[in-house]
Short mmCIF file of C-alpha atoms in Angstrom, two decimals:
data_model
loop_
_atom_site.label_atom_id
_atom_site.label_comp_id
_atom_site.label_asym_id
_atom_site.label_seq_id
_atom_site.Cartn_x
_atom_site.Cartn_y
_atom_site.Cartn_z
CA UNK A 13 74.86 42.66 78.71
CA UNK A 14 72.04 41.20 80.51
CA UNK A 15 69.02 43.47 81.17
CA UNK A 16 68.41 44.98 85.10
CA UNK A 17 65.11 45.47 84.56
CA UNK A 18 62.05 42.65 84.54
CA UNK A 19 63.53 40.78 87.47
CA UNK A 20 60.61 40.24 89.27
CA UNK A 21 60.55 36.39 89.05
CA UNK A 22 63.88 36.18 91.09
CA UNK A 23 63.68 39.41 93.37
CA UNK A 24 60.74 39.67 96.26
CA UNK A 25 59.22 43.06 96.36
CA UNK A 26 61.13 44.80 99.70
CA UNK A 27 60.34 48.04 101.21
CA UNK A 28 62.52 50.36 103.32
CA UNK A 29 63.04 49.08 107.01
CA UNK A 30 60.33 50.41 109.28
CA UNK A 31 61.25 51.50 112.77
CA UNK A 32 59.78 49.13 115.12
CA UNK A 33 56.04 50.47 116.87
CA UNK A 34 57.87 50.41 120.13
CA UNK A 35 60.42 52.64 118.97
CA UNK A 36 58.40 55.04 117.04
CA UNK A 37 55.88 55.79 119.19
CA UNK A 38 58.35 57.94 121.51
CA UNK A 39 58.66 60.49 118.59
CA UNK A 40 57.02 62.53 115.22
CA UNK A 41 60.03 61.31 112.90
CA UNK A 42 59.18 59.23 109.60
CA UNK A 43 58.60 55.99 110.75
CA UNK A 44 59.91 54.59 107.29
CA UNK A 45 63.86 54.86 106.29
CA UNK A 46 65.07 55.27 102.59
CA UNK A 47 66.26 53.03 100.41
CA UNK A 48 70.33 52.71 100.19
CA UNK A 49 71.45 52.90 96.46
CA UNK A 50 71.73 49.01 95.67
CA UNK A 51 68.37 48.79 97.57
CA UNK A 52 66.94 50.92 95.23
CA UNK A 53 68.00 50.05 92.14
CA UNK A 54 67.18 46.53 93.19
CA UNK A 55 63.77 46.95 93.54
CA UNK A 56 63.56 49.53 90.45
CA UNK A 57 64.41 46.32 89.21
CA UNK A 58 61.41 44.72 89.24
CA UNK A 59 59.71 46.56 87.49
CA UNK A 60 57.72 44.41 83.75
CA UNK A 61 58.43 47.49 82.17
CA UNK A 62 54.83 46.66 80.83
CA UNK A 63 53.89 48.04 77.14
CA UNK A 64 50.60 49.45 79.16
CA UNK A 65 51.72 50.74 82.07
CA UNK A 66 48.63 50.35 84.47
CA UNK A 67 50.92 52.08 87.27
CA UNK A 68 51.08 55.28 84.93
CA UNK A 69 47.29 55.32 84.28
CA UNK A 70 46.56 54.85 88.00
CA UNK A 71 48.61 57.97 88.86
CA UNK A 72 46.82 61.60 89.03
CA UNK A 73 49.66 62.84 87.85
CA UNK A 74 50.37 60.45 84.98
CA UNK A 75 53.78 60.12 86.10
CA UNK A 76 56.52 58.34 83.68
CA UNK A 77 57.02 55.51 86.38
CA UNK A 78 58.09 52.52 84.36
CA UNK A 79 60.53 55.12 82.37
CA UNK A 80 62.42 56.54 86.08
CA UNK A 81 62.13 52.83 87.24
CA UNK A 82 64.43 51.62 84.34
CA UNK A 83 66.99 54.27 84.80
CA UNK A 84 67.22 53.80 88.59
CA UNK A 85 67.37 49.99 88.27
CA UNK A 86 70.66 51.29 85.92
CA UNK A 87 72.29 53.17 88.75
CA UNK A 88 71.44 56.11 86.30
CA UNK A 89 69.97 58.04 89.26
CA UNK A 90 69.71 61.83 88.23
CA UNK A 91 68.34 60.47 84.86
CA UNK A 92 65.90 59.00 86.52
CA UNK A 93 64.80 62.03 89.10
CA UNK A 94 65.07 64.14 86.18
CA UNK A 95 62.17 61.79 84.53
CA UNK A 96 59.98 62.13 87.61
CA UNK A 97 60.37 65.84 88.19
CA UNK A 98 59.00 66.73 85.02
CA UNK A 99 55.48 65.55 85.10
CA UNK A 100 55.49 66.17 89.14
CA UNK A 101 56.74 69.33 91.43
CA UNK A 102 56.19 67.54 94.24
CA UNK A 103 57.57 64.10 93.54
CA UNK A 104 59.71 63.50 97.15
CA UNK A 105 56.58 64.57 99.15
CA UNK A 106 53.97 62.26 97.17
CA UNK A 107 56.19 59.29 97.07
CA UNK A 108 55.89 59.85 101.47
CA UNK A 109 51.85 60.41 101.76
CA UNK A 110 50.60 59.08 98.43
CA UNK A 111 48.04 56.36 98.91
CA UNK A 112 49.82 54.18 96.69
CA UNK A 113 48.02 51.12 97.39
CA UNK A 114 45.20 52.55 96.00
CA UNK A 115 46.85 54.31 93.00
CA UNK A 116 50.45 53.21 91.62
CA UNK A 117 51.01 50.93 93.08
CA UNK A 118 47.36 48.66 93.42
CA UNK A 119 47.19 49.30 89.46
CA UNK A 120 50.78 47.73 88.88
CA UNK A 121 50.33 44.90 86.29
CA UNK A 122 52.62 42.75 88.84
CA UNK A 123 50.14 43.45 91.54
CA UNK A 124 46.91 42.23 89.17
CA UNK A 125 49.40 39.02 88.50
CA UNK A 126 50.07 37.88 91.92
CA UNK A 127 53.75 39.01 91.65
CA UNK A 128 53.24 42.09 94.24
CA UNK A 129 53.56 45.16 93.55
CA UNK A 130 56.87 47.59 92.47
CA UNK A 131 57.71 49.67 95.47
CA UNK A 132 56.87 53.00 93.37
CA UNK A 133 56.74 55.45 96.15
CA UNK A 134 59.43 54.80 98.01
CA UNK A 135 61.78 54.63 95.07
CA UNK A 136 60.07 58.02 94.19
CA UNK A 137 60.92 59.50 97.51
CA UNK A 138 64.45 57.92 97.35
CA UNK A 139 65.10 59.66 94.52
CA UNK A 140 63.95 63.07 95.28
CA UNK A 141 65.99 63.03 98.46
CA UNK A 142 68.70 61.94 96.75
CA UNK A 143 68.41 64.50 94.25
CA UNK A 144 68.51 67.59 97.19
CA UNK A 145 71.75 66.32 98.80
CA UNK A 146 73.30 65.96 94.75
CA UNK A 147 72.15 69.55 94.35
CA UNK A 148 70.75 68.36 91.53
CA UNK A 149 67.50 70.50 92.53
CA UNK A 150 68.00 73.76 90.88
CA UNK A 151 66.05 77.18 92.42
CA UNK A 152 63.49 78.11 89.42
CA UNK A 153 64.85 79.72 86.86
CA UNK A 154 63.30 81.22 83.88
CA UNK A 155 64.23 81.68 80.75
CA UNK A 156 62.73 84.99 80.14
CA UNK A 157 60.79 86.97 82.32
CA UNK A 158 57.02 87.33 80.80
CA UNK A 159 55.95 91.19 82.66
CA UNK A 160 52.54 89.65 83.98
CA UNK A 161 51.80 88.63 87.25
CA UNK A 162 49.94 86.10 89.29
CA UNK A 163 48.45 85.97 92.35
CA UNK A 164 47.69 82.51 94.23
CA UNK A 165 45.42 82.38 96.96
CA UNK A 166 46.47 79.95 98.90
CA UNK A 167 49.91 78.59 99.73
CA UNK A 168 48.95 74.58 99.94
CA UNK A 169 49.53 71.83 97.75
CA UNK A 170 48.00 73.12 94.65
CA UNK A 171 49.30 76.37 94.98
CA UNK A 172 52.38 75.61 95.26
CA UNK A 173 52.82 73.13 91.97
CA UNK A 174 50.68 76.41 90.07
CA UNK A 175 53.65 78.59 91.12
CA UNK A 176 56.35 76.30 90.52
CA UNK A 177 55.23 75.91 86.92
CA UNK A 178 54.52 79.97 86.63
CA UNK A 179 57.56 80.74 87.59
CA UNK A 180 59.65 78.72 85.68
CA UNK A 181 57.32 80.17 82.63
CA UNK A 182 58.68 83.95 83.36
CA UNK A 183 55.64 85.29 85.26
CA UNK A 184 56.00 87.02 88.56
CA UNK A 185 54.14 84.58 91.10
CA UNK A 186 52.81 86.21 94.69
CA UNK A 187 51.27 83.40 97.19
CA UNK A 188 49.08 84.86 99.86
CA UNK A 189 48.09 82.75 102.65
CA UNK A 190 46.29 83.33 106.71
CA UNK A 191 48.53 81.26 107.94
CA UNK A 192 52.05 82.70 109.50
CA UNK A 193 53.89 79.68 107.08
CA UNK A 194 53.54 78.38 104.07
CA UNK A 195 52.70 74.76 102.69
CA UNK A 196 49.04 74.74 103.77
CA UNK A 197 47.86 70.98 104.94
CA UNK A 198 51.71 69.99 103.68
CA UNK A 199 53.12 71.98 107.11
CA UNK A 200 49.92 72.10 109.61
CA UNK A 201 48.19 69.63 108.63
CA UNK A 202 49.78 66.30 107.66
CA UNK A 203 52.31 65.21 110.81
CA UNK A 204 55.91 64.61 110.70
CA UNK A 205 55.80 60.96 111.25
CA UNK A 206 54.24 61.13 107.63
CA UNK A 207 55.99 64.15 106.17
CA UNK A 208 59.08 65.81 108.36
CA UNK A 209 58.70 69.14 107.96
CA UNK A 210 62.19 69.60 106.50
CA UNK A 211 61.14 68.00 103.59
CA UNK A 212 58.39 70.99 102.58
CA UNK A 213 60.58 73.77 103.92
CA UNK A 214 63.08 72.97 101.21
CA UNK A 215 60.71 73.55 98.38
CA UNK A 216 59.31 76.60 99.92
CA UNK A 217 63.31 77.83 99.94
CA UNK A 218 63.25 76.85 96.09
CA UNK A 219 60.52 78.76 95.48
CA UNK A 220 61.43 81.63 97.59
CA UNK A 221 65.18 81.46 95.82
CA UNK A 222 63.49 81.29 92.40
CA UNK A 223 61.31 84.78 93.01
CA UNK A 224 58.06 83.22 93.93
CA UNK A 225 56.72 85.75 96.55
CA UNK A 226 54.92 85.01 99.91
CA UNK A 227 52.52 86.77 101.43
CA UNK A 228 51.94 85.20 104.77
CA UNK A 229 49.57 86.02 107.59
CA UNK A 230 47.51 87.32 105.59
CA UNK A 231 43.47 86.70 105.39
CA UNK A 232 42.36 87.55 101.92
CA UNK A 233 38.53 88.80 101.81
CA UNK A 234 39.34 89.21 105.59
CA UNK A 235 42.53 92.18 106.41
CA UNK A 236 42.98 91.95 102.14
CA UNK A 237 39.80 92.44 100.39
CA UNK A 238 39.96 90.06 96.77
CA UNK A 239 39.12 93.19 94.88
CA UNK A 240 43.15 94.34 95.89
CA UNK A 241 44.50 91.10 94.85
CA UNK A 242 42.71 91.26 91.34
CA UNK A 243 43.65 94.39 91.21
CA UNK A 244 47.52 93.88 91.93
CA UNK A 245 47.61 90.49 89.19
CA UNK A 246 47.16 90.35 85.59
CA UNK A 247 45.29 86.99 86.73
CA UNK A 248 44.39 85.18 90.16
CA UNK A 249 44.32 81.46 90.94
CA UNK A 250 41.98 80.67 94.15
CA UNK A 251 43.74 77.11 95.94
CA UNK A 252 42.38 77.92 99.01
CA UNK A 253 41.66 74.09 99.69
CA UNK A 254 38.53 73.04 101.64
CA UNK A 255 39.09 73.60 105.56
CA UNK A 256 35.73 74.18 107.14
CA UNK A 257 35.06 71.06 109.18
CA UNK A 258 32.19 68.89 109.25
CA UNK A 259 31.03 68.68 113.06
CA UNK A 260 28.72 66.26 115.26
CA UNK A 261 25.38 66.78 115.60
CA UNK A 262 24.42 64.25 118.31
CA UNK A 263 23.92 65.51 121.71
CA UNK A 264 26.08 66.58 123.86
CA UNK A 265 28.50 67.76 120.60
CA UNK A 266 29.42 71.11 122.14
CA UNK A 267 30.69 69.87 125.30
CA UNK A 268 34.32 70.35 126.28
CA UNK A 269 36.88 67.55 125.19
CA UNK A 270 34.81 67.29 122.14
CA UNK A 271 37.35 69.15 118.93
CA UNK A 272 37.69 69.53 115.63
CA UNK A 273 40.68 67.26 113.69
CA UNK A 274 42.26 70.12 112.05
CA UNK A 275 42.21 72.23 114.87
CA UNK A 276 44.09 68.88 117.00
CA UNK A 277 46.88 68.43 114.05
CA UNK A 278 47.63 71.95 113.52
CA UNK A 279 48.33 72.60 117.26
CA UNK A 280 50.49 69.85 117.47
CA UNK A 281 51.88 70.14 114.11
CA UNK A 282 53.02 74.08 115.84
CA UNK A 283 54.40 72.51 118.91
CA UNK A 284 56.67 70.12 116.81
CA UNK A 285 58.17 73.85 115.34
CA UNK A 286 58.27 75.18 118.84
CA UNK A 287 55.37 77.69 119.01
CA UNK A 288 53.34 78.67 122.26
CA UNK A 289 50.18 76.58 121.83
CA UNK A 290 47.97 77.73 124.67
CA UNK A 291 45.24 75.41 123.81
CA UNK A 292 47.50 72.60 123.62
CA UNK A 293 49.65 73.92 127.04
CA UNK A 294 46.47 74.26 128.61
CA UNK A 295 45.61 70.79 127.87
CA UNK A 296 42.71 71.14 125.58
CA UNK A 297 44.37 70.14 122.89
CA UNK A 298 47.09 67.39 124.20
CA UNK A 299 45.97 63.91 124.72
CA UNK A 300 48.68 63.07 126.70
CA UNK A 301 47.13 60.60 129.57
CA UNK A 302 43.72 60.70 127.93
CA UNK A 303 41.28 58.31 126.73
CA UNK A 304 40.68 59.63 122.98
CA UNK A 305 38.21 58.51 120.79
CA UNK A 306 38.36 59.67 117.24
CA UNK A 307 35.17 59.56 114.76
CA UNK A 308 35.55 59.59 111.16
CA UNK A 309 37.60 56.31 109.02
CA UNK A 310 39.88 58.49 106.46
CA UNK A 311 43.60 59.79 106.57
CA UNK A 312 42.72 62.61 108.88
CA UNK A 313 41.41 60.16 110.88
CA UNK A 314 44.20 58.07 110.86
CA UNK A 315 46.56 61.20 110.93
CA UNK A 316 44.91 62.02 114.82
CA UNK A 317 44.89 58.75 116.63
CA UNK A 318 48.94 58.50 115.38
CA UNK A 319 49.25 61.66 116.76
CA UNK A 320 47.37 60.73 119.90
CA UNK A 321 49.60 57.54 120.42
CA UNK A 322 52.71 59.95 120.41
CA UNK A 323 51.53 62.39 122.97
CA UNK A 324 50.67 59.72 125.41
CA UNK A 325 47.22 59.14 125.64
CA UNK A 326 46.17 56.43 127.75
CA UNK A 327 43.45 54.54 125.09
CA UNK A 328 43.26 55.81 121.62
CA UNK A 329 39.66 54.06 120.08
CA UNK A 330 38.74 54.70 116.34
CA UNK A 331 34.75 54.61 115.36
CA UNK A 332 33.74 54.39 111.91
CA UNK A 333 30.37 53.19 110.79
CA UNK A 334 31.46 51.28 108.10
CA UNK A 335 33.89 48.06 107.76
CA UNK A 336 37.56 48.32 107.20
CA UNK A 337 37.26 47.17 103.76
CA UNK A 338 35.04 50.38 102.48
CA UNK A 339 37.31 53.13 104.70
CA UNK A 340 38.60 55.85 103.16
CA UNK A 341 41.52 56.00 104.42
CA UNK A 342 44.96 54.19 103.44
CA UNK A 343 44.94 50.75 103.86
CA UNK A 344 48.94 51.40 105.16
CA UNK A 345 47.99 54.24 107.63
CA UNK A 346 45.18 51.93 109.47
CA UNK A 347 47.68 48.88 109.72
CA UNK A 348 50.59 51.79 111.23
CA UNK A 349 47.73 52.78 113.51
CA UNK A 350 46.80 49.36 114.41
CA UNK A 351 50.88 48.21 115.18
CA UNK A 352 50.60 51.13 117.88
CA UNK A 353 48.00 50.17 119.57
CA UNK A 354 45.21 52.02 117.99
CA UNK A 355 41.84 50.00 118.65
CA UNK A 356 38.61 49.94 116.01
CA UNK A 357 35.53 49.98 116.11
CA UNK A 358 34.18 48.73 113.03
CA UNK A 359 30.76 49.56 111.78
CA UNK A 360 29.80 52.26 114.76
CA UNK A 361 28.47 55.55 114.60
CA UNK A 362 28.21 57.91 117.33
CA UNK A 363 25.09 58.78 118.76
CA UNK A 364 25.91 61.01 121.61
CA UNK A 365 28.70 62.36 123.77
CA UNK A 366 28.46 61.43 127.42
CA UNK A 367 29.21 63.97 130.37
CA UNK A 368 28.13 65.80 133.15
CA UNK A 369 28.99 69.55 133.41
CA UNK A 370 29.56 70.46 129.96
CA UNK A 371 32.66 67.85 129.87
CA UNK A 372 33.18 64.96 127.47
CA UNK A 373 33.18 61.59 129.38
CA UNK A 374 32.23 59.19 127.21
CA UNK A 375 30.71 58.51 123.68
CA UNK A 376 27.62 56.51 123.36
CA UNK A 377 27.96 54.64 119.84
CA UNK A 378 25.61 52.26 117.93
CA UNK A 379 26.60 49.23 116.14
CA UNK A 380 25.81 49.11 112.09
CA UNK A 381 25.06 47.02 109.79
CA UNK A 382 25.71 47.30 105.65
CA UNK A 383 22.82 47.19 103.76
CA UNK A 384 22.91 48.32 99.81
CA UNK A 385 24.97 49.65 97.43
CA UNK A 386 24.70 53.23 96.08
CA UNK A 387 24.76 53.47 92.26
CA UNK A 388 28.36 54.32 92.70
CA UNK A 389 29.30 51.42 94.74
CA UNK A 390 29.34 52.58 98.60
CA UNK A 391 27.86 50.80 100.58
CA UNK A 392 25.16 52.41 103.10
CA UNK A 393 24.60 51.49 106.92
CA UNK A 394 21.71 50.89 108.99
CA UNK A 395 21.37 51.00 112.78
CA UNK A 396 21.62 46.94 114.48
CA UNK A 397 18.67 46.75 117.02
CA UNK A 398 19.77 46.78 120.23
CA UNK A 399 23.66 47.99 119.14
CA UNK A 400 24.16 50.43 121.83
CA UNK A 401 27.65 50.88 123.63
CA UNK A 402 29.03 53.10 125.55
CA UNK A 403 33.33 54.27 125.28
CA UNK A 404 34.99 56.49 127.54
CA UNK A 405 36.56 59.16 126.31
CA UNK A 406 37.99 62.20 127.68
CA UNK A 407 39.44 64.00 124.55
CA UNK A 408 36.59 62.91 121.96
CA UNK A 409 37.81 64.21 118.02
CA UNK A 410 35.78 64.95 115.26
CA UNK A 411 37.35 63.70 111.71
CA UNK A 412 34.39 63.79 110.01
CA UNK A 413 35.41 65.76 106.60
CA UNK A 414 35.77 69.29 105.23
CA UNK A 415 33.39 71.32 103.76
CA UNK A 416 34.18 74.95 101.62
CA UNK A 417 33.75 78.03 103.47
CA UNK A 418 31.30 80.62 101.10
CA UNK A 419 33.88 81.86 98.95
CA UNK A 420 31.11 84.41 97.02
CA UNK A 421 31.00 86.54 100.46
CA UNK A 422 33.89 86.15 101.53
CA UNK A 423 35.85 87.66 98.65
CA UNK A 424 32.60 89.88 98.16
CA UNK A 425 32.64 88.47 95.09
CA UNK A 426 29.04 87.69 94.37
CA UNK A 427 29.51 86.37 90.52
CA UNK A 428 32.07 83.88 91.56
CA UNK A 429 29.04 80.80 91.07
CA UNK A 430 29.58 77.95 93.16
CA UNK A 431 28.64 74.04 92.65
CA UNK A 432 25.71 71.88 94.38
CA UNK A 433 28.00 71.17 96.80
CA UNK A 434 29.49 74.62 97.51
CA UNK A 435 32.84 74.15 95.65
CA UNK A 436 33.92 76.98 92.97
CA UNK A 437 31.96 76.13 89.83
CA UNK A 438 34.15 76.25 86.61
CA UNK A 439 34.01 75.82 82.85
CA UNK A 440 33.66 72.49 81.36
CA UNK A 441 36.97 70.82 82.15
CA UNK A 442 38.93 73.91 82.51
CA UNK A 443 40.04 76.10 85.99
CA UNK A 444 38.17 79.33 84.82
CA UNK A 445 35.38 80.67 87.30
CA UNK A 446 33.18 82.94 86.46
CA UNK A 447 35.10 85.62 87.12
CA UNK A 448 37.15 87.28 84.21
CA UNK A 449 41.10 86.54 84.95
CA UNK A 450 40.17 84.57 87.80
CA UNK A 451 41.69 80.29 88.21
CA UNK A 452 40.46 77.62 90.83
CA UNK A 453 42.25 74.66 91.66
CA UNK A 454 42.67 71.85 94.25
CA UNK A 455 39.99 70.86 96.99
CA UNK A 456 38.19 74.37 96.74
CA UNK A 457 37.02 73.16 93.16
CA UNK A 458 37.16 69.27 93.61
CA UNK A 459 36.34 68.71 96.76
CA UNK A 460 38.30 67.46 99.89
CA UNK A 461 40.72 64.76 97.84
CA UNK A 462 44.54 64.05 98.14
CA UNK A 463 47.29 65.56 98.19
CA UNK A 464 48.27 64.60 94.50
CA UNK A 465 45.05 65.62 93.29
CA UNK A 466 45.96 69.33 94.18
CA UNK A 467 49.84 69.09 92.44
CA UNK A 468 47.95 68.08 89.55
CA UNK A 469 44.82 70.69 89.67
CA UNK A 470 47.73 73.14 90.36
CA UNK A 471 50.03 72.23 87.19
CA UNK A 472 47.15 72.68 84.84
CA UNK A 473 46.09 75.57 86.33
CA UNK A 474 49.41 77.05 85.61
CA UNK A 475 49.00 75.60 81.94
CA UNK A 476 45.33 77.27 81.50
CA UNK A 477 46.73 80.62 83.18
CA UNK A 478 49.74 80.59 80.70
CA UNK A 479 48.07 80.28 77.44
CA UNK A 480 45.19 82.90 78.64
CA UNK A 481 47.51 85.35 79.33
CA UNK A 482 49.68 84.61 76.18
CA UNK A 483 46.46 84.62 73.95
CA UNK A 484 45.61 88.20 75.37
CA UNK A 485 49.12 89.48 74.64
CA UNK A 486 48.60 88.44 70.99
CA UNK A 487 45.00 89.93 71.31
CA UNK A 488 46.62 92.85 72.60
CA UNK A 489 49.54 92.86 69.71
#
């Protein structure tokens, strides 16, 4: 019996059908449909099936992609999703928001060759969905239950993958977060022409069926001191992610019209599940009819002018003060953002926000120019003489990056030591702070990163947290 696999030199690389800019412009759905079956095992299919899977090394989460490929291009489907789920508790929602252009998928071997690349996420996310409506996703269930507890801080991306793989190892998990849901950047943060909100809710309801606790609404080291939680856990695991925002500094900053990216997508993000927004119902936060300028050049970025496009703004303008080739942001979101209608101002930075009366009218940029290389390869900008340009804007939306808030004082937790850059410092290569019994993983450690980056921070949290605990028992024994 001939092989399925290797088939690359007679099958084209062929993604899902995308709905058409016109089309998807009216709505927050997932602009990208899933493969059918034959579709999928037809481009699993194409995979080299490479002795040194570049696609594997590329991956955060060192994901057995050639292995899952294989079996799908067999029609061996729940083989394959079982292959995937075990080195990723996330694998439906990465294969929707990964980057894989720059990870999977740009390190394919086919891709280095000229043949294009595999279509690795979107076979990922076909099987993952494929696996929920097969009830082949089972709630967690332990084998035995361990008698210790954790508490995660933090119900996002990283803390979510920790208490997946807790659970499943017999501990009793409790997720606290401020917000009234769970899922962190996953639910408010991300939109659902990305990520339908759906999709997260149903591994919240796995957790929540499997005994993971939530705590929601609530504000540790605000209404819950951190002593309480330490207190109430045989060990703690901070994933609070990174969600202070970077803000302008040119004049005119703090004018009205002038907001902060996270505060944009979470208020529409709440309208999508039917809240009362006032800020958004009282216009402050809707772009509908508005000329909106964005500033900043990664996925947030990207994630607001979308959003923009689809509550009706009249102009939606991107400035970034470097060239498309060094943004940050996903090569597939700018050319999404660019099919509707999404203009961009290459190499521009802002230099001041135009208005009269305290209210945005305009953003006065400057044009740049790239001048050297940093030691690490990014390129730095200087001013062009004589660059100057004015945009109008009157919804003007800063996506300029996330900073940590000061964890130390807000958990009153002075010994918790922090890095250069104000992330939680902690040992070597491991997630212990300095506090005894105490974990950090995802963005609050690392930095603002992706999304995958957290899953992964989370699992081996879960890993460290495990054998500390175990090696105290036997201590204890």
């Amino acid at each position: 019996m001939a092989s399925a696999n290797q088939t690359f030199v007679v099958t084209p690389r062929a993604g899902p059908a995308k709905t058409p800019a016109s089309e998807r412009m009216r709505d927050f759905d997932e602009i990208v449909a899933r493969f059918t079956p034959p579709a999928g095992e037809v481009q699993s299919s194409r995979c080299a099936q490479c002795g040194v899977p570049f696609c594997q090394s590329g991956c955060p989460l060192e994901n057995n992609i050639p292995d899952w490929l294989r079996l799908a291009a067999e029609g061996r489907f729940e083989e394959a999703w079982r292959q995937s789920e075990a080195t990723s508790t996330l694998p439906e929602i990465c294969g929707r928001i990964c980057p894989q252009d720059r990870l999977c998928e740009g390190a394919c071997t086919l891709e280095q060759a000229g043949w294009e690349t595999v279509t690795i996420g979107s076979v990922e996310r076909f099987l993952g969905d494929m696996a929920f409506e097969n009830g082949w996703v089972a709630p967690v269930t332990p084998v035995t239950e361990r008698g210790r507890s954790v508490g995660i801080v933090g119900a996002g991306p990283a803390g979510l993958a920790a208490a997946d793989r807790l659970r499943t190892a017999g501990y009793a998990v409790t997720i606290y977060d401020r917000h009234d849901r769970a899922g962190g950047l996953l639910t408010y943060g991300i939109p659902g022409f990305k990520l339908e909100k759906p999709v997260v809710q149903r591994r919240l309801d796995r957790l929540v069926d499997g005994g993971v606790s939530f705590r929601l609404g609530v504000d540790v080291g605000g209404d819950l001191p951190f002593a309480e939680v330490r207190a109430a856990h045989d060990a703690v695991l901070i994933a609070t992610g990174v969600y202070q925002a970077r803000r302008l500094t040119a004049p005119g900053c703090g004018s009205d019209g002038v907001v902060a990216a996270l505060d944009y997508l979470i208020a529409s993000n709440r309208k999508s599940f039917g809240d009362a927004v006032p800020a958004f119902d009282g216009g402050a936060l809707n772009a509908e009819g508005k000329r909106v300028v964005v500033i900043g050049g990664g996925d947030t970025a990207m994630d607001c002018v979308r959003t923009a496009v689809r509550q009706g703004a009249s102009a939606v303008t991107c400035l970034y003060r470097r060239d498309r080739d060094n943004m940050p942001g996903s090569a597939r979101e700018v050319a999404n953002a660019e099919e509707e209608g999404v203009v961009f101002e290459w190499l521009a930075a802002p230099r001041a926000v135009l208005g009269e009366a305290g209210r945005a009218s305009g953003v006065r940029a400057q044009r740049m120019a790239l001048s050297a290389r940093s030691a690490e390869g990014r390129w730095s900008v200087e001013p062009v003489p004589g660059g100057e340009f004015d945009l109008p804007a009157d919804l003007v939306i800063e996506a300029l990056g996330f900073e940590p808030e000061d964890m130390p004082g807000l958990f009153a937790e002075p010994d918790l030591a922090l890095t250069d850059w104000r992330t939680i410092r902690t040992a070597g290569h491991t997630k212990a702070t300095t506090l005894e019994g105490v974990f950090a993983a995802g963005d609050i450690v690392r930095g603002a990163s992706l999304v995958v980056w957290a899953v992964r921070d989370g699992q081996d949290a879960a890993a460290e947290i495990d054998a500390w605990l175990t090696a105290r028992e036997q201590v204890a024994a």
